[in-house]
Amino acid sequence: MDLIEWQDFLKVELRVGKIVHAEIFEKARKPAYILHVDFGEELGIKKSSAQITKLYQPQDLINKLVVAVVNFPKKQIGPIQSECLVTGFHNADGDVSLCVPDFDVPLGTKLL
């Protein structure tokens, strides 16, 4: 494990957003969804590609709160530009389980 300085961690903008739209990413090389995540008034809605198809169906993602990195540069993934990185953990089978807050928090809240 590489150690980082506290100042490095402070640079990462981890914020809470709500998935407002999810669709199958038809042109993805690996099965994925295109997520539209609302981070509130300050940041608005950002798109992300997420390889979470094993554990989630698009309709079940709507209104789910997620934690995402919002200050990476945009990344071209096939025909879409990913504007944030939704976080998650691999389970024992290698499938991604989303990182989510246990309780409601205001959209755009930064992880401290």
XYZ file of N, CA and C in Angstrom:
336
model
N 0.843 -1.169 0.000
C 0.000 0.000 0.000
C 0.895 1.240 0.000
N 0.610 2.146 -0.932
C 1.336 3.410 -0.985
C 0.656 4.419 -0.076
N 1.429 5.084 0.745
C 0.890 6.128 1.604
C 0.827 7.444 0.843
N -0.212 8.226 1.120
C -0.343 9.548 0.521
C -0.344 10.588 1.630
N -0.106 11.791 1.244
C -0.155 12.905 2.185
C -1.608 13.367 2.327
N -1.938 13.941 3.470
C -3.277 14.464 3.716
C -3.675 15.450 2.627
N -2.752 16.276 2.191
C -3.039 17.265 1.145
C -3.456 16.597 -0.166
N -2.912 15.409 -0.454
C -3.317 14.669 -1.659
C -4.777 14.250 -1.554
N -5.164 13.736 -0.393
C -6.552 13.313 -0.186
C -7.515 14.492 -0.324
N -7.119 15.633 0.185
C -7.987 16.813 0.140
C -8.271 17.279 -1.285
N -7.439 16.892 -2.224
C -7.643 17.274 -3.622
C -8.789 16.504 -4.273
N -9.117 15.335 -3.736
C -10.159 14.483 -4.325
C -11.525 14.979 -3.868
N -12.368 15.341 -4.823
C -13.726 15.809 -4.527
C -14.687 14.623 -4.595
N -14.938 13.991 -3.458
C -15.927 12.919 -3.359
C -17.232 13.554 -2.904
N -18.255 13.447 -3.736
C -19.532 14.089 -3.437
C -20.689 13.113 -3.610
N -21.787 13.435 -2.937
C -23.000 12.631 -3.032
C -23.868 13.151 -4.179
N -24.344 12.214 -4.975
C -25.267 12.552 -6.048
C -26.399 11.549 -6.092
N -27.455 11.905 -6.817
C -28.616 11.015 -6.977
C -28.736 10.643 -8.451
N -28.831 9.351 -8.720
C -29.011 8.897 -10.102
C -30.425 9.267 -10.546
N -30.509 10.053 -11.621
C -31.818 10.490 -12.121
C -32.192 9.783 -13.421
N -31.205 9.166 -14.061
C -31.474 8.414 -15.297
C -30.381 7.364 -15.460
N -30.763 6.176 -15.893
C -29.809 5.101 -16.145
C -30.262 4.342 -17.383
N -29.308 4.073 -18.262
C -29.628 3.368 -19.499
C -28.493 2.415 -19.849
N -28.810 1.395 -20.629
C -27.794 0.455 -21.085
C -26.850 1.187 -22.034
N -25.561 1.022 -21.823
C -24.540 1.629 -22.675
C -24.287 0.650 -23.819
N -25.069 0.794 -24.876
C -25.064 -0.148 -25.999
C -23.698 -0.294 -26.656
N -22.924 0.780 -26.726
C -21.654 0.746 -27.453
C -20.441 0.460 -26.563
N -20.676 0.108 -25.312
C -19.567 -0.196 -24.400
C -18.934 -1.541 -24.769
N -17.608 -1.648 -24.592
C -16.911 -2.912 -24.856
C -17.286 -3.977 -23.832
N -17.411 -3.559 -22.566
C -17.859 -4.445 -21.498
C -19.231 -3.955 -21.054
N -20.115 -4.851 -20.588
C -21.459 -4.420 -20.183
C -21.405 -3.270 -19.171
N -22.162 -2.217 -19.466
C -22.148 -1.021 -18.618
C -23.449 -0.250 -18.789
N -23.653 0.677 -17.877
C -24.758 1.621 -17.968
C -24.198 3.024 -18.114
N -24.999 3.898 -18.713
C -24.729 5.329 -18.681
C -25.608 5.883 -17.571
N -24.978 6.512 -16.599
C -25.699 7.094 -15.468
C -25.698 8.610 -15.582
N -26.814 9.214 -15.265
C -26.929 10.666 -15.155
C -27.137 10.937 -13.669
N -26.172 11.611 -13.068
C -26.157 11.795 -11.625
C -26.307 13.272 -11.289
N -27.302 13.584 -10.459
C -27.563 14.964 -10.038
C -26.784 15.256 -8.761
N -25.890 16.243 -8.835
C -25.093 16.655 -7.689
C -25.567 17.976 -7.097
N -26.800 18.358 -7.401
C -27.357 19.573 -6.822
C -27.047 20.817 -7.631
N -27.445 21.938 -7.071
C -27.377 23.222 -7.772
C -25.968 23.612 -8.210
N -24.996 23.410 -7.356
C -23.628 23.863 -7.650
C -22.995 23.118 -8.836
N -23.159 21.807 -8.899
C -22.502 21.000 -9.928
C -23.433 20.516 -11.029
N -24.720 20.418 -10.744
C -25.680 19.969 -11.743
C -25.611 18.474 -12.005
N -26.043 18.087 -13.201
C -26.098 16.676 -13.592
C -24.860 16.329 -14.399
N -24.227 15.224 -14.023
C -23.031 14.744 -14.722
C -23.259 13.302 -15.163
N -22.629 12.943 -16.307
C -22.737 11.589 -16.845
C -21.545 10.735 -16.407
N -21.813 9.447 -16.297
C -20.759 8.492 -15.972
C -21.086 7.153 -16.617
N -20.042 6.416 -16.973
C -20.210 5.045 -17.425
C -19.876 4.152 -16.235
N -20.715 3.152 -15.987
C -20.495 2.291 -14.822
C -20.730 0.826 -15.185
N -19.736 -0.005 -14.895
C -19.843 -1.442 -15.155
C -20.447 -2.132 -13.931
N -21.751 -1.907 -13.760
C -22.458 -2.415 -12.576
C -23.661 -3.278 -12.969
N -23.607 -3.854 -14.167
C -24.773 -4.550 -14.718
C -25.095 -5.876 -14.037
N -24.146 -6.465 -13.336
C -24.401 -7.766 -12.692
C -25.326 -7.638 -11.477
N -25.201 -6.543 -10.737
C -25.960 -6.407 -9.490
C -27.140 -5.439 -9.582
N -27.203 -4.651 -10.651
C -28.236 -3.603 -10.735
C -28.936 -3.624 -12.087
N -30.216 -3.280 -12.061
C -30.996 -3.039 -13.265
C -31.205 -1.529 -13.371
N -31.276 -0.980 -14.601
C -31.398 0.477 -14.735
C -32.535 1.082 -13.910
N -33.693 0.469 -13.916
C -34.844 1.033 -13.205
C -34.635 1.052 -11.686
N -33.807 0.142 -11.173
C -33.549 0.086 -9.732
C -32.550 1.153 -9.278
N -31.857 1.767 -10.219
C -30.857 2.784 -9.892
C -31.445 4.179 -9.718
N -32.625 4.403 -10.278
C -33.237 5.730 -10.229
C -33.472 6.132 -8.766
N -33.049 7.349 -8.431
C -33.154 7.951 -7.094
C -32.184 7.366 -6.069
N -31.267 6.487 -6.493
C -30.262 5.938 -5.577
C -29.170 6.983 -5.361
N -28.815 7.206 -4.096
C -27.698 8.087 -3.777
C -26.399 7.323 -3.981
N -25.395 7.999 -4.546
C -24.090 7.396 -4.788
C -22.991 8.375 -4.389
N -21.789 7.849 -4.213
C -20.610 8.679 -3.949
C -19.762 8.655 -5.214
N -19.354 9.842 -5.674
C -18.578 9.920 -6.913
C -17.469 10.948 -6.804
N -16.396 10.716 -7.558
C -15.339 11.702 -7.710
C -15.781 12.647 -8.827
N -15.820 13.942 -8.525
C -16.338 14.903 -9.504
C -15.275 15.838 -10.072
N -14.011 15.689 -9.642
C -13.006 16.622 -10.149
C -11.903 15.963 -10.980
N -12.209 14.803 -11.578
C -11.316 14.261 -12.596
C -11.604 14.998 -13.903
N -10.636 15.050 -14.818
C -10.950 15.591 -16.147
C -11.971 14.681 -16.837
N -12.748 15.236 -17.750
C -13.689 14.417 -18.517
C -12.910 13.352 -19.275
N -13.527 12.169 -19.405
C -12.870 11.050 -20.087
C -13.786 10.521 -21.182
N -13.261 10.436 -22.388
C -14.032 9.910 -23.507
C -14.109 8.395 -23.395
N -15.313 7.864 -23.310
C -15.532 6.414 -23.257
C -16.490 6.085 -24.395
N -15.932 5.618 -25.485
C -16.759 5.392 -26.674
C -17.398 6.706 -27.098
N -18.712 6.702 -27.300
C -19.371 7.917 -27.777
C -19.756 8.917 -26.674
N -19.495 8.595 -25.406
C -19.872 9.536 -24.348
C -18.637 10.079 -23.628
N -18.814 11.234 -23.011
C -17.779 11.780 -22.142
C -18.209 11.548 -20.707
N -17.410 10.775 -19.985
C -17.685 10.551 -18.573
C -17.214 11.776 -17.805
N -18.099 12.317 -16.967
C -17.816 13.567 -16.257
C -17.581 13.361 -14.765
N -17.769 12.131 -14.297
C -17.515 11.816 -12.892
C -17.243 10.326 -12.796
N -16.704 9.901 -11.653
C -16.424 8.489 -11.421
C -17.251 8.034 -10.230
N -18.279 7.238 -10.515
C -19.115 6.679 -9.458
C -18.312 5.574 -8.780
N -18.289 5.575 -7.442
C -17.442 4.639 -6.707
C -18.185 3.374 -6.296
N -17.417 2.314 -6.120
C -17.981 1.043 -5.682
C -16.878 0.089 -5.279
N -17.284 -1.080 -4.834
C -16.357 -2.109 -4.369
C -16.667 -3.415 -5.088
N -15.624 -4.183 -5.419
C -15.828 -5.503 -6.000
C -16.187 -6.494 -4.892
N -17.209 -7.305 -5.152
C -17.550 -8.350 -4.188
C -16.701 -9.587 -4.473
N -16.964 -10.681 -3.808
C -16.166 -11.906 -3.954
C -16.199 -12.459 -5.374
N -17.269 -12.156 -6.121
C -17.392 -12.632 -7.501
C -16.824 -11.646 -8.512
N -16.339 -10.495 -8.048
C -15.789 -9.485 -8.946
C -16.807 -8.498 -9.470
N -18.047 -8.575 -8.977
C -19.101 -7.650 -9.399
C -19.031 -6.388 -8.545
N -19.414 -5.253 -9.137
C -19.294 -3.977 -8.434
C -20.560 -3.646 -7.651
N -20.358 -3.385 -6.362
C -21.415 -2.910 -5.469
C -21.154 -1.432 -5.225
N -22.158 -0.597 -5.460
C -21.981 0.850 -5.339
C -21.697 1.281 -3.906
N -20.905 2.325 -3.785
C -20.644 2.971 -2.504
C -21.758 3.998 -2.294
N -22.556 3.798 -1.244
C -23.733 4.654 -1.024
C -23.804 5.105 0.433
N -24.342 6.310 0.665
C -24.551 6.734 2.060
C -25.713 5.954 2.671
N -25.647 5.728 3.964
C -26.714 5.012 4.670
C -27.985 5.836 4.810
N -27.838 7.166 4.889
C -28.977 8.054 5.115
C -28.965 9.174 4.097
N -30.117 9.836 3.937
C -30.206 10.973 3.022
C -29.283 12.094 3.463
N -28.580 12.646 2.504
C -27.766 13.841 2.713
C -28.013 14.764 1.521
N -27.801 16.065 1.679
C -28.037 16.971 0.563
C -27.150 16.627 -0.649
N -27.735 16.754 -1.830
C -26.989 16.482 -3.057
C -25.796 17.429 -3.138
N -24.657 16.887 -3.562
C -23.448 17.677 -3.692
C -22.605 17.726 -2.438
N -23.077 17.126 -1.337
C -22.310 17.138 -0.093
C -20.965 16.468 -0.319
N -19.909 17.106 0.173
C -18.542 16.603 0.004
C -18.204 15.668 1.161
N -17.540 14.557 0.826
C -17.032 13.650 1.839
C -15.924 14.345 2.606
N -15.971 14.274 3.904
C -14.952 14.919 4.734
C -14.105 13.896 5.436
